[in-house]
XYZ file of C-alpha atoms in Angstrom:
439
model
C 145.663 168.975 101.741
C 147.491 165.930 100.360
C 149.559 168.042 97.930
C 150.821 170.041 100.889
C 151.726 166.839 102.697
C 153.657 165.575 99.663
C 155.757 168.742 99.626
C 156.676 168.381 103.310
C 159.040 165.345 102.930
C 156.521 163.181 104.773
C 156.785 160.260 102.385
C 160.559 160.032 102.670
C 160.301 160.369 106.461
C 157.612 157.690 106.500
C 159.769 155.235 104.528
C 162.718 155.472 106.893
C 160.530 155.503 110.002
C 158.727 152.394 108.741
C 162.001 150.684 107.888
C 163.477 151.389 111.322
C 160.426 150.278 113.250
C 159.779 147.178 111.133
C 163.384 145.986 111.249
C 163.606 146.654 114.990
C 160.328 144.839 115.614
C 161.447 141.769 113.672
C 164.736 141.688 115.575
C 162.997 142.008 118.926
C 160.364 139.369 118.133
C 162.968 136.876 116.975
C 165.146 137.688 119.961
C 162.231 137.244 122.369
C 161.362 133.899 120.798
C 164.907 132.572 121.169
C 165.479 134.097 124.590
C 162.293 132.590 126.032
C 163.530 129.193 124.841
C 166.800 129.637 126.746
C 165.722 131.232 130.042
C 162.899 130.484 132.447
C 159.930 132.835 133.086
C 161.440 133.648 136.488
C 164.746 134.830 134.956
C 162.888 136.678 132.199
C 160.848 138.384 134.924
C 164.038 139.404 136.730
C 165.448 140.942 133.541
C 162.122 142.687 132.885
C 162.117 144.279 136.349
C 165.699 145.533 135.942
C 164.905 146.823 132.457
C 161.989 148.632 134.060
C 164.406 150.552 136.278
C 166.476 151.422 133.194
C 163.347 152.642 131.422
C 162.482 154.743 134.475
C 165.909 156.387 134.403
C 165.664 157.129 130.681
C 162.119 158.463 130.972
C 162.470 160.676 134.031
C 166.088 161.832 133.926
C 166.802 162.216 130.217
C 163.783 162.079 127.944
C 162.253 165.405 129.126
C 165.377 167.237 127.956
C 165.501 165.232 124.724
C 161.841 166.051 124.089
C 162.587 169.740 124.630
C 165.383 169.535 122.089
C 163.108 167.901 119.517
C 160.506 170.640 119.939
C 162.927 173.575 119.868
C 165.199 172.412 117.024
C 162.768 173.520 114.237
C 163.107 177.063 115.599
C 166.909 177.110 115.188
C 167.859 179.547 112.444
C 171.346 178.227 111.610
C 173.788 175.369 112.368
C 175.354 177.352 115.200
C 172.054 177.504 117.047
C 171.477 173.784 116.471
C 174.902 173.017 117.938
C 174.137 175.242 120.913
C 170.823 173.474 121.466
C 172.464 170.042 121.251
C 175.096 171.110 123.804
C 172.449 172.376 126.222
C 170.357 169.210 125.915
C 173.388 166.928 126.242
C 174.688 168.795 129.291
C 171.404 168.654 131.198
C 170.863 165.024 130.198
C 174.350 163.996 131.348
C 173.941 165.582 134.791
C 170.487 164.100 135.355
C 171.505 160.636 134.148
C 174.519 160.605 136.488
C 172.138 161.284 139.369
C 169.853 158.443 138.219
C 172.725 155.942 137.975
C 173.964 156.858 141.452
C 170.457 156.393 142.851
C 170.009 153.040 141.097
C 173.290 151.592 142.380
C 172.704 152.953 145.901
C 169.185 151.508 145.964
C 170.503 148.186 144.680
C 173.160 148.100 147.381
C 170.571 148.699 150.110
C 168.299 146.060 148.598
C 171.170 143.580 148.373
C 172.172 144.212 151.989
C 168.722 143.417 153.362
C 167.787 140.570 150.997
C 171.151 139.013 150.029
C 170.396 140.058 146.449
C 173.069 140.389 143.774
C 174.289 144.007 143.676
C 176.081 143.257 140.396
C 172.719 143.214 138.643
C 172.069 146.812 139.661
C 175.567 147.884 138.587
C 174.940 146.327 135.179
C 171.547 148.057 135.045
C 173.280 151.387 135.757
C 175.733 150.814 132.901
C 172.850 149.875 130.607
C 171.054 153.081 131.596
C 174.064 155.219 130.633
C 174.433 153.514 127.254
C 170.691 153.680 126.532
C 170.520 157.402 127.286
C 173.383 158.040 124.869
C 171.514 156.081 122.198
C 168.219 157.888 122.767
C 169.888 161.306 122.737
C 171.469 160.659 119.356
C 168.412 159.052 117.763
C 165.802 161.523 119.005
C 167.756 164.650 118.080
C 168.329 163.166 114.623
C 164.564 162.675 114.303
C 163.962 166.270 115.422
C 166.205 167.435 112.571
C 164.315 165.050 110.224
C 167.390 162.880 109.652
C 165.211 159.793 109.592
C 167.687 157.570 107.772
C 170.393 158.034 110.404
C 167.894 157.525 113.228
C 166.382 154.389 111.673
C 169.702 152.725 110.905
C 170.996 153.508 114.383
C 167.873 152.068 115.999
C 167.900 148.996 113.762
C 171.542 148.242 114.474
C 170.958 148.441 118.206
C 167.793 146.320 118.017
C 169.587 143.584 116.072
C 172.722 143.514 118.230
C 170.988 143.480 121.628
C 169.211 140.111 121.323
C 172.059 138.679 119.252
C 174.721 139.304 121.899
C 172.408 138.508 124.812
C 171.440 135.147 123.287
C 175.085 134.384 122.478
C 176.201 134.996 126.068
C 173.292 132.995 127.501
C 173.983 130.140 125.088
C 177.644 129.878 126.067
C 177.624 130.956 129.720
C 174.190 130.015 131.079
C 170.657 131.358 131.468
C 171.311 134.055 134.059
C 170.100 137.647 134.116
C 173.697 138.944 134.279
C 174.556 137.644 130.827
C 171.398 139.075 129.276
C 172.142 142.541 130.664
C 175.812 142.354 129.671
C 174.787 141.413 126.139
C 172.525 144.466 125.954
C 175.328 146.726 127.217
C 177.923 145.474 124.737
C 175.451 145.690 121.857
C 174.466 149.306 122.521
C 178.073 150.304 123.181
C 179.109 148.980 119.770
C 176.082 150.465 118.000
C 176.550 153.894 119.601
C 180.232 153.956 118.679
C 179.542 153.195 115.012
C 176.767 155.729 114.555
C 178.333 158.513 116.595
C 181.382 158.298 114.327
C 179.104 158.357 111.264
C 177.174 161.328 112.650
C 180.329 163.333 113.301
C 181.563 162.715 109.769
C 178.302 164.159 108.437
C 178.412 167.165 110.765
C 178.814 170.637 109.313
C 182.076 172.556 109.881
C 182.426 174.442 113.138
C 180.179 177.489 113.332
C 180.404 180.735 115.296
C 178.947 180.610 118.787
C 175.171 180.807 118.919
C 173.675 184.072 120.144
C 170.660 182.259 121.578
C 171.204 180.529 124.910
C 169.094 177.419 125.253
C 169.795 176.158 128.765
C 166.940 177.947 130.508
C 164.560 177.434 127.587
C 165.200 173.664 127.565
C 164.808 173.479 131.347
C 161.504 175.402 131.359
C 160.067 173.131 128.677
C 161.364 169.950 130.308
C 160.482 170.623 133.954
C 156.773 169.653 133.747
C 157.730 166.613 131.669
C 159.812 165.107 134.490
C 156.852 164.164 136.709
C 154.893 163.375 133.542
C 157.470 160.801 132.457
C 157.369 159.271 135.933
C 153.616 158.997 135.500
C 154.097 157.499 132.060
C 156.437 154.889 133.532
C 153.875 154.003 136.203
C 151.233 153.553 133.517
C 153.488 151.529 131.232
C 155.584 149.396 133.594
C 154.261 149.818 137.125
C 151.965 146.808 136.773
C 154.998 144.480 136.642
C 156.092 145.491 140.133
C 152.575 145.051 141.497
C 152.509 141.571 139.923
C 155.918 140.793 141.422
C 154.704 141.874 144.871
C 151.274 140.207 144.823
C 152.165 137.180 142.691
C 155.602 135.781 141.675
C 158.627 136.586 139.495
C 157.502 133.833 137.104
C 154.164 135.648 136.691
C 156.118 138.815 135.907
C 157.996 136.878 133.223
C 154.780 135.555 131.646
C 153.178 138.993 131.690
C 156.259 140.904 130.490
C 156.993 138.530 127.595
C 153.376 138.631 126.396
C 153.124 142.395 126.789
C 156.375 142.842 124.886
C 154.933 141.012 121.880
C 151.643 142.928 121.870
C 153.255 146.270 122.596
C 155.778 145.791 119.813
C 153.038 145.370 117.229
C 151.055 148.406 118.357
C 153.837 150.649 119.634
C 156.017 150.175 116.563
C 153.104 151.121 114.307
C 152.394 154.176 116.440
C 156.098 155.114 116.444
C 156.226 154.998 112.647
C 153.412 157.533 112.590
C 154.961 159.606 115.388
C 158.341 159.833 113.697
C 156.702 160.618 110.368
C 154.206 163.250 111.452
C 155.562 164.887 114.633
C 158.632 166.650 113.138
C 156.539 167.888 110.186
C 153.754 168.999 112.527
C 156.174 170.910 114.762
C 157.836 172.528 111.738
C 154.510 173.646 110.282
C 153.370 175.015 113.633
C 156.669 176.845 114.264
C 156.431 178.410 110.790
C 152.854 179.612 111.536
C 151.380 177.353 108.829
C 148.415 176.518 111.031
C 146.177 174.997 108.350
C 148.955 172.668 107.236
C 149.682 171.726 110.844
C 145.988 171.013 111.427
C 145.843 168.788 108.325
C 148.956 166.855 109.343
C 147.567 166.325 112.848
C 144.273 164.884 111.646
C 145.821 162.592 109.064
C 147.974 161.386 111.962
C 145.017 160.844 114.333
C 142.994 159.024 111.660
C 145.953 156.774 110.868
C 146.454 155.895 114.554
C 142.755 155.076 114.983
C 142.630 152.970 111.817
C 145.727 150.974 112.701
C 144.461 150.420 116.240
C 141.123 148.984 115.097
C 142.731 146.800 112.431
C 145.406 145.517 114.817
C 142.876 144.651 117.513
C 140.692 142.685 115.072
C 143.677 140.786 113.668
C 144.918 139.886 117.160
C 141.484 138.650 118.264
C 141.456 136.234 115.338
C 145.061 135.077 115.551
C 146.274 135.323 119.168
C 146.902 131.566 119.526
C 148.914 131.463 116.320
C 150.891 134.559 117.359
C 151.732 133.030 120.742
C 152.866 129.774 119.139
C 155.041 131.690 116.686
C 156.830 134.175 118.936
C 156.809 132.669 122.460
C 158.220 129.460 123.877
C 155.645 126.893 124.971
C 156.201 127.563 128.669
C 154.895 131.136 128.121
C 151.654 130.218 126.291
C 149.578 130.335 129.491
C 149.321 134.120 129.082
C 147.780 134.111 125.585
C 144.357 135.211 126.897
C 145.913 138.452 128.136
C 146.654 139.675 124.605
C 143.301 141.301 123.605
C 143.112 143.487 126.722
C 146.755 144.489 126.323
C 146.146 145.352 122.672
C 143.172 147.568 123.482
C 145.251 149.419 126.072
C 148.129 149.954 123.617
C 145.732 151.271 120.955
C 144.158 153.752 123.381
C 147.573 154.903 124.569
C 148.686 155.619 120.992
C 145.468 157.532 120.326
C 145.922 159.628 123.463
C 149.484 160.501 122.413
C 148.227 161.753 119.035
C 145.438 163.755 120.686
C 147.977 165.463 122.973
C 150.261 166.855 120.242
C 148.763 170.399 120.204
C 149.846 170.728 123.845
C 153.453 169.915 122.936
C 153.399 172.218 119.911
C 152.089 175.063 122.074
C 154.688 174.239 124.778
C 151.835 173.681 127.267
C 153.630 170.867 129.019
C 151.903 171.624 132.332
C 148.525 170.914 130.754
C 149.939 167.675 129.336
C 151.056 166.746 132.843
C 147.467 167.045 134.081
C 146.264 164.526 131.495
C 149.014 162.051 132.310
C 148.326 162.495 136.024
C 144.700 161.450 135.547
C 145.869 158.245 133.868
C 148.422 157.573 136.624
C 145.911 158.037 139.440
C 143.581 155.624 137.672
C 146.437 153.138 137.237
C 147.467 153.334 140.903
C 143.900 152.473 141.881
C 143.021 149.979 139.160
C 146.169 147.827 138.948
C 146.385 146.521 142.535
C 142.604 146.104 142.778
C 142.300 144.148 139.528
C 145.478 142.112 140.086
C 144.312 141.213 143.590
C 140.915 140.108 142.286
C 141.741 138.540 138.915
C 145.506 137.945 138.830
C 147.309 138.425 135.509
C 144.027 138.886 133.629
C 143.183 141.788 135.915
C 146.566 143.395 135.196
C 145.890 143.104 131.467
C 142.419 144.685 131.694
C 143.748 147.549 133.800
C 145.566 148.783 130.673
C 142.503 149.922 128.675
C 140.948 151.370 131.839
C 143.698 153.866 132.655
C 144.871 154.499 129.086
C 141.279 155.118 128.019
C 140.683 157.692 130.756
C 144.022 159.332 129.964
C 143.158 159.602 126.252
C 139.796 161.232 127.022
C 141.348 163.805 129.358
C 144.169 164.634 126.913
C 141.668 165.111 124.080
C 139.620 167.472 126.249
C 142.701 169.511 127.197
C 144.287 169.680 123.733
C 141.077 170.100 121.674
C 142.718 168.792 118.474
C 139.439 169.214 116.573
C 139.488 173.017 116.986
C 141.802 174.881 114.595
C 140.740 178.255 116.002
C 141.858 177.164 119.455
C 145.201 176.113 117.976
C 145.593 179.492 116.286
C 144.887 181.393 119.521
C 147.394 179.298 121.417
C 150.017 179.973 118.765
C 149.490 183.715 119.238
C 149.908 183.308 122.984
C 153.090 181.312 122.454
C 154.471 184.032 120.179
C 153.631 186.725 122.722
C 155.377 184.810 125.506
C 158.418 184.231 123.311
C 158.586 187.889 122.340
C 158.570 188.914 125.993
C 161.889 187.090 126.494
C 163.392 188.034 123.147
C 162.779 184.744 121.326
C 161.680 184.554 117.716
C 159.185 181.745 117.032
């Protein structure tokens, strides 16, 4: 099993994925530490809520198409087909993102009219959404093609520049949310420009037009992911808006800053594994190497579980030291939230690994069912627990809904059953053949 993994470029992919995630995590942790020294919890909460809207736009209006591109790109037989796929993904993403930006600015204008809020913040959030989508499109398609070095350097550059420019503007112009958002926009604009130029220089010469048309195929794959990404956003960021409604913006700032630290540790580790194993898993599955795909999947699941247990134990023993190191003193009141947040992050990563057979088999509707179970649980658990226990209740809601989601996804995907995987592959091939697609 391990000899097959060595031959699949996994170790090179793992190095660059680890480099990108580690460097980005260090940049974000240092940036969070400095930023929390310069702005109050209330301002940090305001930025977190606006960033939540940006994350919603990326997740619902662009990431489903990007995810479709990552899954389909291993099936492309030549550079012409890859270019055709990229064009289809970019076109659908651009249209959907334009709709999201218009909705965000319109909603911000209505909100500002009734509350005397600053509409400029929503305009800046719309610009940040456009720049972030461009970044994610370039990085994720590079990962799908297993160009891990390009993806990691692009991500690292953006992660370093965002806090650097945001802190610089806050330092010189004042601790307002506008300067933080503007710093993020300028940083991603510069990073995208540099790496898009580098990517075009590495591109192959122009190829004949692709005979395979990807627009409908991308749309069919992505359509069930749109409500799923909305559900994912509710599970990941919806608690902040409940806290803002039931408590205060300062409580949002305390919660968001603490969650950012915990999530970075667990999510970055999970992303290293995702970027290492998912492209190889999809390639093996697309090439009908089912035993190799099964081996890759279970090394992945075991790695996620091991890292989750180790991370939770380390955090339990060192949470006070971690808070003192990476958060300003005014944010230390939320240190007791860390263990519950960590358990939720670990369960979320495990559920994502369990669900991979559904993505490989293009059963995105089944994946939607699993995410929906988690979202329904979150909608019930978050307001109840926040109302009863405040911020601690919000933290403990995480393992409740992510745990239920992981169990449902495991039941639907059955990652322990290679025979089930093989049967689903045959069904996928039959469906593809019926529309003239070679898998």
